[in-house]
Amino acid sequence: MGSDTRRRWLWALVAVQAVLVLPVVYIWLGPAQDAVESAPDANIGAGLIGLYLLAFGLPWSVFVCLLDNQYELFDSAVGDLIVIGPALLNLALTTGFLWWSGRHPVSESDWEIEEYDPDSEDAEEESDLRG
């Protein structure tokens, strides 16, 4: 697989990630928030959407588990940032690193593979002990 083909596949995967994340972010900020505000009970659908976004935000969203809403952060605009922020951060990091790697390619001459020979290492140790 050539470098150009590989980059096309990587950009396609970033596009898939964007298609999976961005519409759900819209749903979280729009209809899900309206549904939560209109009913006094817990909204299971909004919770599932939040869980979906938290899964796409791993490992950054692990910290959400540590916040047990003791400061009532989830009841404010900060709650939206806590839920959608990690997923958008992962999307931005993936896109940024892929874009940066395309502008700064690694040439094959930058890498050198060294063969490991245990016999030569033993010979060097013996010569150090003798001399």
Coordinates of N, CA, C and O in Angstrom, one line a residue, residues 24-70:
V24 N -24.1 13.9 16.5 CA -24.6 13.6 17.9 C -24.3 14.8 18.8 O -25.1 15.1 19.7
V25 N -23.2 15.6 18.5 CA -23.0 16.8 19.3 C -24.2 17.8 19.0 O -24.6 18.5 20.0
Y26 N -24.6 17.9 17.8 CA -25.8 18.8 17.5 C -27.0 18.3 18.3 O -27.7 19.1 18.8
I27 N -27.2 17.0 18.3 CA -28.4 16.4 19.0 C -28.3 16.7 20.5 O -29.2 17.1 21.1
W28 N -27.0 16.6 21.0 CA -26.8 16.9 22.5 C -27.1 18.4 22.8 O -27.8 18.7 23.8
L29 N -26.7 19.3 21.9 CA -26.9 20.7 22.2 C -28.3 21.2 21.8 O -28.7 22.2 22.4
G30 N -29.0 20.5 21.0 CA -30.3 20.9 20.5 C -31.4 20.2 21.2 O -31.9 20.5 22.3
P31 N -31.9 19.1 20.5 CA -33.1 18.4 20.9 C -32.9 17.8 22.3 O -33.9 17.7 23.1
A32 N -31.8 17.2 22.6 CA -31.6 16.6 23.9 C -31.7 17.6 25.1 O -32.3 17.3 26.1
Q33 N -31.2 18.8 24.9 CA -31.3 19.8 25.9 C -32.7 20.2 26.1 O -33.1 20.5 27.2
D34 N -33.4 20.4 25.0 CA -34.8 20.8 25.1 C -35.6 19.8 25.8 O -36.5 20.1 26.6
A35 N -35.4 18.5 25.5 CA -36.1 17.4 26.2 C -35.8 17.4 27.7 O -36.7 17.1 28.5
V36 N -34.6 17.6 28.0 CA -34.2 17.6 29.4 C -34.8 18.7 30.2 O -35.3 18.6 31.3
E37 N -34.9 19.9 29.6 CA -35.4 21.1 30.2 C -36.9 21.0 30.4 O -37.5 21.6 31.3
S38 N -37.6 20.3 29.4 CA -39.1 20.3 29.5 C -39.6 19.3 30.5 O -40.8 19.4 30.9
A39 N -38.9 18.3 30.8 CA -39.4 17.2 31.7 C -38.6 17.2 33.1 O -37.4 17.4 33.0
P40 N -39.3 17.1 34.2 CA -38.5 17.1 35.4 C -37.8 15.8 35.7 O -36.9 15.7 36.6
D41 N -38.2 14.7 35.0 CA -37.6 13.4 35.3 C -36.3 13.3 34.5 O -36.0 14.1 33.6
A42 N -35.6 12.2 34.8 CA -34.3 11.9 34.1 C -34.7 11.5 32.7 O -35.6 10.7 32.4
N43 N -33.9 12.0 31.7 CA -34.2 11.7 30.3 C -33.2 10.6 29.9 O -32.0 10.9 29.8
I44 N -33.6 9.4 29.7 CA -32.8 8.3 29.4 C -32.1 8.5 28.0 O -30.9 8.1 27.8
G45 N -32.8 9.0 27.1 CA -32.3 9.2 25.7 C -31.1 10.2 25.7 O -30.1 10.0 25.1
A46 N -31.3 11.3 26.5 CA -30.2 12.2 26.6 C -29.0 11.6 27.3 O -27.8 11.9 26.9
G47 N -29.2 10.8 28.3 CA -28.2 10.1 29.0 C -27.4 9.1 28.0 O -26.2 9.0 28.1
L48 N -28.1 8.4 27.2 CA -27.5 7.5 26.2 C -26.6 8.3 25.2 O -25.6 7.9 24.8
I49 N -27.1 9.5 24.8 CA -26.4 10.3 23.9 C -25.1 10.8 24.5 O -24.0 10.8 24.0
G50 N -25.2 11.2 25.8 CA -24.1 11.6 26.6 C -23.1 10.5 26.7 O -21.8 10.7 26.6
L51 N -23.5 9.3 27.0 CA -22.7 8.2 27.1 C -21.9 7.9 25.8 O -20.7 7.5 25.8
Y52 N -22.6 8.0 24.7 CA -22.1 7.8 23.4 C -20.9 8.8 23.2 O -19.8 8.5 22.7
L53 N -21.2 10.1 23.5 CA -20.1 11.1 23.3 C -19.0 10.9 24.3 O -17.8 11.1 23.9
L54 N -19.2 10.4 25.5 CA -18.2 10.1 26.4 C -17.3 9.0 25.9 O -16.1 9.0 26.1
A55 N -17.9 8.0 25.2 CA -17.1 6.9 24.7 C -16.2 7.4 23.5 O -15.0 7.0 23.4
F56 N -16.6 8.4 22.7 CA -15.8 8.9 21.7 C -14.8 9.9 22.2 O -13.9 10.3 21.5
G57 N -14.9 10.3 23.5 CA -14.0 11.2 24.1 C -12.9 10.5 25.0 O -12.1 11.2 25.6
L58 N -12.9 9.2 25.0 CA -11.9 8.5 25.8 C -10.5 8.8 25.3 O -10.3 9.0 24.1
P59 N -9.5 9.0 26.0 CA -9.4 8.8 27.5 C -9.7 10.1 28.3 O -9.7 10.1 29.5
W60 N -9.9 11.2 27.6 CA -10.2 12.5 28.3 C -11.5 12.5 29.1 O -11.6 13.2 30.1
S61 N -12.4 11.7 28.7 CA -13.7 11.7 29.4 C -13.7 10.8 30.6 O -14.8 10.8 31.3
V62 N -12.6 10.2 30.9 CA -12.6 9.4 32.2 C -12.8 10.3 33.4 O -13.4 9.9 34.4
F63 N -12.3 11.5 33.3 CA -12.5 12.5 34.4 C -13.9 12.8 34.7 O -14.2 13.3 35.8
V64 N -14.8 12.6 33.7 CA -16.2 12.9 34.0 C -16.7 11.9 35.1 O -17.6 12.3 35.9
C65 N -16.2 10.7 35.0 CA -16.6 9.7 36.1 C -16.2 10.2 37.5 O -16.8 9.8 38.4
L66 N -15.2 11.0 37.6 CA -14.7 11.4 38.9 C -15.6 12.6 39.4 O -15.6 12.8 40.6
L67 N -16.2 13.3 38.5 CA -17.1 14.4 38.9 C -18.5 13.8 39.2 O -19.2 13.4 38.3
D68 N -18.9 13.7 40.4 CA -20.2 13.1 40.7 C -21.2 14.1 40.9 O -22.2 13.9 41.7
N69 N -21.1 15.2 40.3 CA -22.1 16.3 40.3 C -22.2 17.0 41.6 O -23.3 17.5 41.9
Q70 N -21.2 16.9 42.4 CA -21.3 17.5 43.7 C -21.2 19.0 43.6 O -21.7 19.7 44.5

